[in-house]
Coordinates of C-alpha atoms in Angstrom, one line a residue:
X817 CA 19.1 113.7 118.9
X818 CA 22.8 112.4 118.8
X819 CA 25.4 114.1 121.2
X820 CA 27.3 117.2 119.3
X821 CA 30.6 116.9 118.4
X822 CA 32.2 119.0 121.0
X823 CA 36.1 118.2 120.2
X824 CA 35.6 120.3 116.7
X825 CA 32.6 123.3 117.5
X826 CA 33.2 126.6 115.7
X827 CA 34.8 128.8 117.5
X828 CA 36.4 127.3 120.2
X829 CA 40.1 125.2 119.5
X830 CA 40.0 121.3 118.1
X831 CA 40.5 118.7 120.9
X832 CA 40.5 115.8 118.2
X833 CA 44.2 114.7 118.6
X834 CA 45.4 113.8 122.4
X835 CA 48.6 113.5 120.9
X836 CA 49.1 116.7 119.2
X837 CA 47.3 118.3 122.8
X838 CA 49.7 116.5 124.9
X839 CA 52.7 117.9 122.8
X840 CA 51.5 121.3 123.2
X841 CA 51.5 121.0 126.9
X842 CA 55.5 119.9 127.3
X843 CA 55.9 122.8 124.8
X844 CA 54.8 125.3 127.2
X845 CA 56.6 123.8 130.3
X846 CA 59.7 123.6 128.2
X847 CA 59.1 127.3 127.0
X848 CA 58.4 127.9 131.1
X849 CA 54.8 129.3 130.5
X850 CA 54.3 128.3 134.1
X851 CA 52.4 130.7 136.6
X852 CA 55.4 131.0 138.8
X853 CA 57.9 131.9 136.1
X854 CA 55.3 134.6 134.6
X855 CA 54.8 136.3 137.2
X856 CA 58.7 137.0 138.3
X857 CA 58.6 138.1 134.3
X858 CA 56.0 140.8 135.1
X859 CA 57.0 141.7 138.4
X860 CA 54.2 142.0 141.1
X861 CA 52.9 145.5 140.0
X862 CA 52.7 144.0 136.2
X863 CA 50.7 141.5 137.9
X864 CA 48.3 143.4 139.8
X865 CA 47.5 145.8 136.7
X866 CA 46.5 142.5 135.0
X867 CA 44.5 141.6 137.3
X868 CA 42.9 144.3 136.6
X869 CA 42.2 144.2 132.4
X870 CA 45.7 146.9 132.3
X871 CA 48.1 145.4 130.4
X872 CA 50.3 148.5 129.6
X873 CA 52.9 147.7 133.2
X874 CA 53.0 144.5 131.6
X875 CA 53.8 145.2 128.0
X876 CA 56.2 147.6 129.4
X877 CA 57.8 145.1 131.5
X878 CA 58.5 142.9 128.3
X879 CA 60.1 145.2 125.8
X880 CA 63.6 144.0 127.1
X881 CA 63.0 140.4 126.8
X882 CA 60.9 140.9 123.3
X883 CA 63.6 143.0 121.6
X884 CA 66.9 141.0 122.7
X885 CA 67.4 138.0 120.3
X886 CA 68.8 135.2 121.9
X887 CA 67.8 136.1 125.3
X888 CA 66.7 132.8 127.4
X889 CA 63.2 134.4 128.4
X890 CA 62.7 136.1 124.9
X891 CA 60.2 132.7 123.8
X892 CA 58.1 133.1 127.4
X893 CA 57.6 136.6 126.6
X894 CA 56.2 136.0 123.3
X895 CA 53.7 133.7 124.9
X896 CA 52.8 136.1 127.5
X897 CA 51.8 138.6 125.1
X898 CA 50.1 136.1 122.9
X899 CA 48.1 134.5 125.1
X900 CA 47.9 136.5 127.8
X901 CA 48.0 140.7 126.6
X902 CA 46.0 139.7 123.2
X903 CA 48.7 141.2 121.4
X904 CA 50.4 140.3 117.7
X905 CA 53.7 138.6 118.2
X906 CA 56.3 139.0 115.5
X907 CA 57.1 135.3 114.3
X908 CA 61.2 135.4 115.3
X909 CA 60.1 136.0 118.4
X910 CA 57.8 132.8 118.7
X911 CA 60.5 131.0 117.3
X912 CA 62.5 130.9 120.1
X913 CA 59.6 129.1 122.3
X914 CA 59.4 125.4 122.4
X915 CA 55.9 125.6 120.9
X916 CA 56.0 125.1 117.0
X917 CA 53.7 127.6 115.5
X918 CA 52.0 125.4 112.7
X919 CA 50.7 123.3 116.4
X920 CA 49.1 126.5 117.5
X921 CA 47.5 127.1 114.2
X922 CA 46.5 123.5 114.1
X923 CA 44.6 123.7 116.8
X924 CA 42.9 126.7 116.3
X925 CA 44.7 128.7 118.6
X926 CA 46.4 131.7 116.4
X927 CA 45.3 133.1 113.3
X928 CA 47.7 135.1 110.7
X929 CA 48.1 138.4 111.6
X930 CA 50.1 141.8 109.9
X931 CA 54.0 141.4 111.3
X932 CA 53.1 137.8 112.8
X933 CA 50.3 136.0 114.5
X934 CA 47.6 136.6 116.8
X935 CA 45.7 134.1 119.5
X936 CA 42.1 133.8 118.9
X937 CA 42.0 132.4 122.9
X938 CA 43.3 133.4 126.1
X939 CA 45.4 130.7 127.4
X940 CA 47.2 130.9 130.8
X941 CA 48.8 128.8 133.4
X942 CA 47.2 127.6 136.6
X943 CA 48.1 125.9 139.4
X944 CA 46.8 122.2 140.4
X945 CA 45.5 120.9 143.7
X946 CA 48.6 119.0 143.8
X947 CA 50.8 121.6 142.7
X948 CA 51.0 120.5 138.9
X949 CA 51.3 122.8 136.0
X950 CA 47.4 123.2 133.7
X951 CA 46.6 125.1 130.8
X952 CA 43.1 126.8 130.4
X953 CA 42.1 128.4 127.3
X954 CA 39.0 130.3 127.1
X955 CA 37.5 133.2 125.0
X956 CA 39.5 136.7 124.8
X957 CA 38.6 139.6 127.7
X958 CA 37.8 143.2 127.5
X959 CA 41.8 144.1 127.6
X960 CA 42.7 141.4 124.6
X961 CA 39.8 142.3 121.7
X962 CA 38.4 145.6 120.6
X963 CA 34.3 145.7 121.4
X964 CA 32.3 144.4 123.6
X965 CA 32.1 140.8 123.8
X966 CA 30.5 137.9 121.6
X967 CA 27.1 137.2 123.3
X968 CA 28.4 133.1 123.7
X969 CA 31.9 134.1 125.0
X970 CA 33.1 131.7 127.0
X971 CA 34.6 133.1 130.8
X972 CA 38.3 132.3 131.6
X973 CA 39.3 131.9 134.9
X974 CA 38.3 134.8 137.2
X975 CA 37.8 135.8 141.4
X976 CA 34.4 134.1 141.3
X977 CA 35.5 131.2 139.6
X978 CA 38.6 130.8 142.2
X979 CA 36.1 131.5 145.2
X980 CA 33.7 128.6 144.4
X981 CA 36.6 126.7 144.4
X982 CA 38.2 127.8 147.5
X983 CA 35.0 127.3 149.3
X984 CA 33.7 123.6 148.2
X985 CA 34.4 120.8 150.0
X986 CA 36.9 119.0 149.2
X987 CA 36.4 115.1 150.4
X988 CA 36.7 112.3 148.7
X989 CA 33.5 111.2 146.9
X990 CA 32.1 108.8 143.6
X991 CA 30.2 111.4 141.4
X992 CA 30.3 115.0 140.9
X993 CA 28.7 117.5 139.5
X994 CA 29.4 120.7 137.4
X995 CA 26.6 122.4 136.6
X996 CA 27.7 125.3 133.9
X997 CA 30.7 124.0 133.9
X998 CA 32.0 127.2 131.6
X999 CA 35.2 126.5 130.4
X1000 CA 35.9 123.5 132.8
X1001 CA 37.6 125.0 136.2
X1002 CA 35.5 123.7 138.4
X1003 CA 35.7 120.2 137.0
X1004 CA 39.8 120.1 137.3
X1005 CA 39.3 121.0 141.0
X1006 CA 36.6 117.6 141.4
X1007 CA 38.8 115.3 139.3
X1008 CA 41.6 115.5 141.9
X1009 CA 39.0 114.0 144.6
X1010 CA 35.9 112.5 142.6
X1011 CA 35.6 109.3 140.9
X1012 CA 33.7 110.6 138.0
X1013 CA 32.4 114.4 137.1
X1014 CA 29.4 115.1 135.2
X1015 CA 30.1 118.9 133.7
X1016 CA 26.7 120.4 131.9
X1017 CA 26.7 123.9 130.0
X1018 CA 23.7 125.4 128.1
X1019 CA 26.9 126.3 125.8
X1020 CA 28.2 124.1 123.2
X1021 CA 31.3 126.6 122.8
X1022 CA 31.5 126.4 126.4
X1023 CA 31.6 122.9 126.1
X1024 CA 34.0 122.4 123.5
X1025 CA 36.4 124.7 125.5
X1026 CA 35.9 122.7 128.7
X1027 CA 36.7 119.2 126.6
X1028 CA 39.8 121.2 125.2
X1029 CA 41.0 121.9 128.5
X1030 CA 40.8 118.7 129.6
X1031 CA 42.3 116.7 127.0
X1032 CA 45.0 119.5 127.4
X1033 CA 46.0 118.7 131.2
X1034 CA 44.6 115.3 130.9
X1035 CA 48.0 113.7 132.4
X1036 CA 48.3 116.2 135.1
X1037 CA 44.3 115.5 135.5
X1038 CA 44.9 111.5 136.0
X1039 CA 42.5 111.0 132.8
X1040 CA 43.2 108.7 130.0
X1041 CA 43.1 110.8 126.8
X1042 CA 41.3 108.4 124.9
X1043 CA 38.7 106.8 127.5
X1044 CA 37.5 110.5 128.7
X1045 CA 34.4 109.4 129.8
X1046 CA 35.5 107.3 132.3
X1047 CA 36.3 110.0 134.3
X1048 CA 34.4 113.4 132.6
X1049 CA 30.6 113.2 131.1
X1050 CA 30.1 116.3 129.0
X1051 CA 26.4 117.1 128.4
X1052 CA 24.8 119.8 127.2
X1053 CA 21.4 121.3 128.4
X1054 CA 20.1 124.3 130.5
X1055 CA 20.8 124.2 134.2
X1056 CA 19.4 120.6 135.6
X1057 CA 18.0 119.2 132.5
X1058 CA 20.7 116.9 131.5
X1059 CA 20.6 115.2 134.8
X1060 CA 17.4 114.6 136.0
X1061 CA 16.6 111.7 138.1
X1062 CA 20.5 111.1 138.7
X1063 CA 22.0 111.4 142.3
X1064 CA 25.5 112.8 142.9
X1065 CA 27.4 113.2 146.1
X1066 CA 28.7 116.9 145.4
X1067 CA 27.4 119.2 143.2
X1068 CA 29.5 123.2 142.5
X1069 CA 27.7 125.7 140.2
X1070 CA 28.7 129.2 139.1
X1071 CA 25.6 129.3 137.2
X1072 CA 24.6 132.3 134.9
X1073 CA 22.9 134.2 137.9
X1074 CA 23.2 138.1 136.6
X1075 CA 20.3 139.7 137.0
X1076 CA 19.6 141.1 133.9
X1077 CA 16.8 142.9 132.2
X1078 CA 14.3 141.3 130.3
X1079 CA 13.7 142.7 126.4
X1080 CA 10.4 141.9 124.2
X1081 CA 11.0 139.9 121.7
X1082 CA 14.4 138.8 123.3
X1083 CA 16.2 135.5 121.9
X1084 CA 19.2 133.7 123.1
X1085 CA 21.3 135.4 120.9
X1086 CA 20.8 138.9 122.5
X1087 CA 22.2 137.3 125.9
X1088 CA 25.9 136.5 127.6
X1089 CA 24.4 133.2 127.9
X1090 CA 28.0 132.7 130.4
X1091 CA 26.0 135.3 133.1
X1092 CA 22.6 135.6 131.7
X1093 CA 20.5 132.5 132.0
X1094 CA 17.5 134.4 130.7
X1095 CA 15.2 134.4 133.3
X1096 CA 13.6 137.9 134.8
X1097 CA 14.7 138.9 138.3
X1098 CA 16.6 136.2 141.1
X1099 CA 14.5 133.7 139.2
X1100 CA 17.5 131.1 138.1
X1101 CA 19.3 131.4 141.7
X1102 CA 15.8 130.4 143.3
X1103 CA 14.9 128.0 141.1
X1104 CA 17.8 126.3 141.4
X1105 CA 18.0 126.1 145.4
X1106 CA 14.7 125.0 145.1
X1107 CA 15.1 122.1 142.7
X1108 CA 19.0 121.1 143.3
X1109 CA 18.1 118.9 146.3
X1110 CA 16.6 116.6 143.6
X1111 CA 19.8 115.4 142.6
X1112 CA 21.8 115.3 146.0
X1113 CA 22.2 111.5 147.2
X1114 CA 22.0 111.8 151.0
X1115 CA 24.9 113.2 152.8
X1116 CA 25.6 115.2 149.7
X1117 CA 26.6 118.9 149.9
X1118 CA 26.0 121.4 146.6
X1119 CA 28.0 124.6 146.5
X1120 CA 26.8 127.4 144.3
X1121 CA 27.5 131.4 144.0
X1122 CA 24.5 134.2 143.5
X1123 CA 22.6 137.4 143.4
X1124 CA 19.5 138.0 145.1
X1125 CA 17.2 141.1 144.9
X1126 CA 16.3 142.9 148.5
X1127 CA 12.7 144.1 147.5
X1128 CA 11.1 147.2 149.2
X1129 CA 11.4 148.3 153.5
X1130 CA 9.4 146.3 155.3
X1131 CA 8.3 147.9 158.3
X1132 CA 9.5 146.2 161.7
X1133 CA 7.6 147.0 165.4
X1134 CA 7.3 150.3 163.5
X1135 CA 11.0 151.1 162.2
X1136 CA 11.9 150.6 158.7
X1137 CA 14.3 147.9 158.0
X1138 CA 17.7 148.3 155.7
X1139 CA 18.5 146.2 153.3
X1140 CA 21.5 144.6 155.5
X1141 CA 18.8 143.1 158.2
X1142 CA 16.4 142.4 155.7
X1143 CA 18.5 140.6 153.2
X1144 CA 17.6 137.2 154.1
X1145 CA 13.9 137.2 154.2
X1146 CA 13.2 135.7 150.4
X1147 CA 16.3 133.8 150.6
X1148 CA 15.4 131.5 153.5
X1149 CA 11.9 130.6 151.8
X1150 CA 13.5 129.0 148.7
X1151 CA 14.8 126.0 150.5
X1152 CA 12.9 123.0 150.4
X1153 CA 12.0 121.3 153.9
X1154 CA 14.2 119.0 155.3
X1155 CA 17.3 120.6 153.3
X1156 CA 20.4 122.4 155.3
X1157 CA 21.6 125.2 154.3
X1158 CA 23.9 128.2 154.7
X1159 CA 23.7 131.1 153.1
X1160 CA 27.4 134.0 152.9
X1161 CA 26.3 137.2 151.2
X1162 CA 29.3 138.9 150.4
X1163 CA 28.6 141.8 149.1
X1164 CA 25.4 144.3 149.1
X1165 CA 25.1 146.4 146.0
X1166 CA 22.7 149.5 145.2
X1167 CA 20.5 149.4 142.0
X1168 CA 22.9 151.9 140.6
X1169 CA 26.0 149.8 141.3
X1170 CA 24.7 146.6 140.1
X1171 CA 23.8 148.0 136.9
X1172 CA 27.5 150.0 135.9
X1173 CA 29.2 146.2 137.5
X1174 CA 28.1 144.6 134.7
X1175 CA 27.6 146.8 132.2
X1176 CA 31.6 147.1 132.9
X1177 CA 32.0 143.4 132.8
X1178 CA 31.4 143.0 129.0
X1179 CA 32.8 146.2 127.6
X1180 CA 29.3 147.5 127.4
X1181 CA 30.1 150.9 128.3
X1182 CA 32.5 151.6 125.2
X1183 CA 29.4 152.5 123.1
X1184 CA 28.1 155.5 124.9
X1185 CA 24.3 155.3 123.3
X1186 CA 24.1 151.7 124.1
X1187 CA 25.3 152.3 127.3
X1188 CA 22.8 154.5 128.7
X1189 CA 20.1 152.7 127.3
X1190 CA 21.2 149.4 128.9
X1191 CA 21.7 151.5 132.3
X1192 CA 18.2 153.0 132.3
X1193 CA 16.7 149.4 131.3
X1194 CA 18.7 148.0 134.5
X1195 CA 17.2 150.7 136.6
X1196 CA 13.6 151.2 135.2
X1197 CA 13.7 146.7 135.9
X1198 CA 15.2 147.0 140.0
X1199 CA 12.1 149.7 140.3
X1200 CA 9.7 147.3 138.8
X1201 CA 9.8 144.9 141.5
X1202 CA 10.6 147.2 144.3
X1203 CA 14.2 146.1 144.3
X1204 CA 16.5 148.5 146.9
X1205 CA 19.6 146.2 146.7
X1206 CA 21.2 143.1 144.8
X1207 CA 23.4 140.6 147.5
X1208 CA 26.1 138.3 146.1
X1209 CA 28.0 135.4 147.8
X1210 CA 28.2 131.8 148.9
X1211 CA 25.3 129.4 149.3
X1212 CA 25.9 125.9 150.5
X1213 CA 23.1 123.2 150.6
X1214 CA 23.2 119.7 152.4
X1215 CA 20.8 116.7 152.4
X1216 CA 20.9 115.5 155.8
X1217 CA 22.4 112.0 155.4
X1218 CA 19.7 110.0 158.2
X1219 CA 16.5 111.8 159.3
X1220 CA 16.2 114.2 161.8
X1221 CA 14.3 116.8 163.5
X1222 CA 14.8 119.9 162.4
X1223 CA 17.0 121.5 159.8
X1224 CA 20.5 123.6 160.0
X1225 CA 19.8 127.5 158.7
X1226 CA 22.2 130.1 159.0
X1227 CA 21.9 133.2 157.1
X1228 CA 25.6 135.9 157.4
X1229 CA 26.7 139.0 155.8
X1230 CA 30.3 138.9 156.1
X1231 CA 31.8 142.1 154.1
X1232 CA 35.2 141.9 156.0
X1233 CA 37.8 139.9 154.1
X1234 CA 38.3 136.6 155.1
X1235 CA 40.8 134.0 155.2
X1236 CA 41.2 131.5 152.0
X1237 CA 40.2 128.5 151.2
X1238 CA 37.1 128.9 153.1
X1239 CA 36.1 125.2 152.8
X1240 CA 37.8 123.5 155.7
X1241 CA 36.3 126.4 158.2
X1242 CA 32.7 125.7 156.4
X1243 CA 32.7 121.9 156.8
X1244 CA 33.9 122.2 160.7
X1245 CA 30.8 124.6 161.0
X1246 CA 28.6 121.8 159.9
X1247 CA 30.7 119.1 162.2
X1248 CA 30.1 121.2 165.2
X1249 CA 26.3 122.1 164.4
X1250 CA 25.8 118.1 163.4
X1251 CA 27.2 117.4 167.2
X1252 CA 24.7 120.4 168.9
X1253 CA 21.8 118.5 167.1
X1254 CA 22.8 115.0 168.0
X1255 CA 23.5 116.4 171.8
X1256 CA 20.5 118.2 172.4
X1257 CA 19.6 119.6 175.3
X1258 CA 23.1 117.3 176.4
X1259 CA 25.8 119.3 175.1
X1260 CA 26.7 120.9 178.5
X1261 CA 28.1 117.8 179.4
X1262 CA 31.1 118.0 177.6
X1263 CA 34.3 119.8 178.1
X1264 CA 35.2 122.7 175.7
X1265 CA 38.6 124.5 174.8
X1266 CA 38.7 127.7 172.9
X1267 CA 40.0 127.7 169.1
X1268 CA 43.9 128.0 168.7
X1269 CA 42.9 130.9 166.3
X1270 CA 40.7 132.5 168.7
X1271 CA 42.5 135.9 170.6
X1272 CA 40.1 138.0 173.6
X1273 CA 40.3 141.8 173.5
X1274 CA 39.4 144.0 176.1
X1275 CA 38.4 147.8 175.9
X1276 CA 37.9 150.0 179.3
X1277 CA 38.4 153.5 179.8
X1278 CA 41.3 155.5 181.8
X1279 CA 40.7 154.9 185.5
X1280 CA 37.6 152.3 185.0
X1281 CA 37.6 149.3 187.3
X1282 CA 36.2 146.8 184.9
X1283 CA 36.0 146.6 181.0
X1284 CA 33.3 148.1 179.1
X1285 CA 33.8 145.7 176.0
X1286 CA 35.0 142.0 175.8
X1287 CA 35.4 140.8 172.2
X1288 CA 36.9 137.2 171.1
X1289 CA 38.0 137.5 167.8
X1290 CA 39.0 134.9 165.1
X1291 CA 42.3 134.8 163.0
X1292 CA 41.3 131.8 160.4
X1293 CA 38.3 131.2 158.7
X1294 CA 35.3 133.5 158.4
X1295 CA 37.2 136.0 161.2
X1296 CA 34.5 136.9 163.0
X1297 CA 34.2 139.1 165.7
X1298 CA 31.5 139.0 168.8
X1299 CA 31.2 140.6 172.1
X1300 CA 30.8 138.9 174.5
X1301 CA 28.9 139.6 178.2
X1302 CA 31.6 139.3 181.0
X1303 CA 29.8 136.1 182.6
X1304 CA 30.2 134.2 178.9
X1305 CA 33.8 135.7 179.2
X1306 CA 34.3 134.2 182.3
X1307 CA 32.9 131.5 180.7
X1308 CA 35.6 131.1 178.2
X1309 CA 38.7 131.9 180.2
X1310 CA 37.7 128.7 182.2
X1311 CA 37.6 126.0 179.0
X1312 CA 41.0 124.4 179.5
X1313 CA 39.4 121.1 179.2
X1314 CA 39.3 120.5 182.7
X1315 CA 35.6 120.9 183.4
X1316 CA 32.6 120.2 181.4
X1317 CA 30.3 123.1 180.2
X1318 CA 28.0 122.0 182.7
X1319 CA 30.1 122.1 185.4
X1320 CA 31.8 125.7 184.8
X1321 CA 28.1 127.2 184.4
X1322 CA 27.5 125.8 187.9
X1323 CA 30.6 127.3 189.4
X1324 CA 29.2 130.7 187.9
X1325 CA 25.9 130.4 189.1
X1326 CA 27.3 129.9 192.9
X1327 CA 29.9 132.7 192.1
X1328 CA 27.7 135.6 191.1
X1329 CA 24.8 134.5 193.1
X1330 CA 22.4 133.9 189.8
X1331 CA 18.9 133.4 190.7
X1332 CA 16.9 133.9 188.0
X1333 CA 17.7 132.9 184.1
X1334 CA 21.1 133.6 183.9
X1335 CA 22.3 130.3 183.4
X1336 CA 20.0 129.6 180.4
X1337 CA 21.0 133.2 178.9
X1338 CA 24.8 132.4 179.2
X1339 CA 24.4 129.1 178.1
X1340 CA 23.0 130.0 175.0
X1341 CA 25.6 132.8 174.2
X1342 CA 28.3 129.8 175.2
X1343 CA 26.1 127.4 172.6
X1344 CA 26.7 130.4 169.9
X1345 CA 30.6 130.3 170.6
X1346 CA 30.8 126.6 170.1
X1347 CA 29.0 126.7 166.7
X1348 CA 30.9 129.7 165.4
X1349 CA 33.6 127.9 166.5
X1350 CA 35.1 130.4 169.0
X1351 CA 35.0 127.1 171.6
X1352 CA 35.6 123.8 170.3
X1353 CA 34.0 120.3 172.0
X1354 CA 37.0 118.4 172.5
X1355 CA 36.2 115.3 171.1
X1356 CA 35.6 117.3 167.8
X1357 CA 39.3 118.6 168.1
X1358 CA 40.5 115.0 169.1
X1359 CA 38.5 113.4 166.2
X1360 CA 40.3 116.4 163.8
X1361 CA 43.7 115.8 165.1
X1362 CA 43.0 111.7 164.2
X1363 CA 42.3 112.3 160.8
X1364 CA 45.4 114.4 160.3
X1365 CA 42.9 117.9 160.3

């Protein structure tokens, strides 16, 4: 079957003339449709209410700039409410922007309207890896159309989009992979460190957005507008079908992983195919972890986001288990043997609160009928299968690059906020559990220093001689917290650098007069700190500080 024309699908804006795409960009930077000089338009609150679906504080903001002819901002603030608020624009007012309305219209971007013209896409600024200036159209939100949304509609940039990419890695590598690439996000962030990206989408809207987008920013992008393929492979196809038996070095997916429930006689036209991949239960998030270490070349990482269900209390040495100590159980038995992996949840949700999330999401809730129908569907589903809670967060996959015994596992609910971009934290994780496997039972040999982040806090009460809680705390990264026995604290407060592990343990052991199996307790707790990253090996900081890290 020949490939479909993605630079002209219904729906979504024409990509069929660089040149006329290209002149549209320097027309928005000329207007200063840039995501610095929008937001000191709005004003931070503005902002924030945007961020989330309000756009009254921001409309508000603009009625000075929209009704003063002549004013030097009066053409931005037409394109903010255009493209950004959803809004009719009078045409004077467009005028005085460096964009010429029969471009927009061209392109597929505004349609006629009563007292001027309307977008039919949202299309806002966003910043590059490099600081550059992109465009990224995509299909209206909640706030900009009345209804719910179009079952196909395309997803704009949102928080999940941003956290994949704040949370892959981000070294340089030959091919990547995009798998539901959406409208394209993900693939901007690869191009500024991979050779060549390969971006799939069950969507051919989706699709023709994506190629939009890129075409759009493709001098920012470092692609040449009329040899695309040399850096970007479109393809469309469900999940891993358009790339079987290929290899890739990196691989990021925000893949349609909402659980949803399943109707008789459904078709693909009663999903959000964007969320919804159509499968009953945590069914595409397993499959996929299951089958993604097909296409990882060795050495190769994959970076993906997801739900899974927490089924039913299982019953623990006779206690019943809660869904935050239980969450992990069916997670950890999807991952094929041999295969790292890491697994971040986020975010646990009740049954209840899953269900009104994303009913919210697409505007679901504005017909009232529908509304408790869909609810009671979610609902009557979770109980089906015994479901108590839904997690969400970050999963991150590896194929070891050499054989070895063993595989890395690590399963965290981290609730607290944390600090962003994740990714450089992540990858030193991975450096400092590759060096506890290659040293074995060695690692004692070396000398450790405690993170520059890393801060000790001690609690005791009035009058007590000694503390009654030691806790190290991080500043960067995942920020976690641990407390610590006062022998590992000890432990700590001697890595200068000076000694080696080993040797520090031994000048505790003839301290406090151990015995018995203290040494092999501490040591353990000290082996925790160094792969949490509380204590550091310092040949891992030295090898960091060489590579500029």
């Amino acid at each position: 079957m020949p490939a479909p024309d993605l630079s002209r699908v219904p729906g979504t804006p024409r990509s069929d003339d660089p040149a006329r795409l290209a002149e549209l960009h320097a027309g928005l930077l000329r207007t200063g449709f840039t995501h610095d000089r929008v937001a000191a338009l709005l004003g931070e609150a503005a902002m924030d209410a945007l961020a989330r679906d309000q756009v009254v504080p921001a409309l508000r903001a603009l009625d000075a700039a929209l009704g003063s002819p002549g004013r030097p901002d009066r053409g931005l603030a037409g394109l903010v409410v255009l493209f950004l608020l959803g809004r009719t624009v009078p045409s004077d007012v467009l005028a005085e922007a460096s964009v010429d309305p029969e471009l927009l219209a061209l392109l597929g971007l505004v349609e006629p309207a009563e007292g001027g013209l309307r977008t039919t896409v949202d299309l806002r600024p966003h910043a590059s890896d490099d600081g550059g200036e992109l465009y990224v159209a995509s299909d209206l939100g909640e706030s900009q159309r009345p209804g719910a949304l179009r079952r196909d509609h395309v997803l704009g940039i949102g928080q999940a989009s941003i956290t994949l990419a704040q949370t892959t890695d981000r070294r340089p590598v030959g091919r990547a992979l995009d798998l539901g690439t959406g409208c394209g996000i993900q693939a901007f962030h690869l191009l500024a460190h991979a050779r060549h990206v390969t971006a799939t989408d069950v969507s051919d809207r989706a699709l023709g957005f994506a190629r939009f987008n890129l075409l759009l920013n493709a001098r920012e992008l470092g692609i040449d507008p009329d040899r695309l393929e040399d850096r970007v492979s479109l393809r469309l196809g469900s999940l891993l079908d358009p790339v079987r038996g290929e290899r890739f070095d990196l691989v990021v997916s925000n893949p349609p992983f909402v659980i949803t429930p399943r109707l008789e006689h459904e078709g693909p036209e009663d999903r959000y195919t964007y969320r919804d991949g159509g499968l009953p239960g945590d069914r595409i998030v397993s499959g996929l972890v299951r089958e993604l270490p097909e296409v990882l070349a060795p050495g190769a990482t994959a970076h993906l986001l997801g739900n899974w269900e927490v089924l039913g209390t299982e019953d623990v040495e006779g206690r019943a288990v809660p869904p935050p100590e239980r969450w992990m159980r069916r997670p950890e038995r999807w991952v094929p043997d041999g295969i790292d992996a890491w697994w971040i949840q986020r975010e646990l949700a009740t049954p209840e609160e899953y269900a009104e999330t994303w009913l919210r999401d697409a505007a679901e809730s504005r017909d009232q009928a529908h509304h408790e129908q869909a609810y009671r569907a979610y609902l009557d589903d979770f109980a089906a299968r015994g479901v108590q809670a839904v997690g969400f967060g970050m999963i991150r996959l590896r194929r070891p690059a050499a054989a070895r015994r063993g595989a890395l596992r690590r399963f965290e609910h981290v609730p607290h906020p944390v600090q962003q971009p994740l990714a450089p934290s992540l990858a030193a994780t991975w450096d400092r559990a590759d060096w506890l496997a290659e040293h074995g039972d060695d690692w004692p040999a070396a000398r450790l220093v405690a993170a520059e982040d890393v801060t000790e806090e001690r609690h005791q009460r009035p009058g007590a001689e000694h503390p009654g809680v030691i806790l190290l705390r991080q500043g960067a990264g995942l920020r976690r917290t641990v407390v610590l026995s006062s022998e590992a604290a000890g432990f700590a407060g001697a890595c200068d650098g000076e000694l080696s592990a080993g040797q520090i343990l031994g000048a505790l052991a003839a301290l406090l007069g151990w015995e018995g199996g203290e040494r092999e307790r501490v040591a353990e707790e000290v082996r925790h700190l160094v792969l949490d990253g509380f204590l550091v090996p310092e040949e891992l900081v030295a090898a960091r500080r060489d590579v500029g890290g």
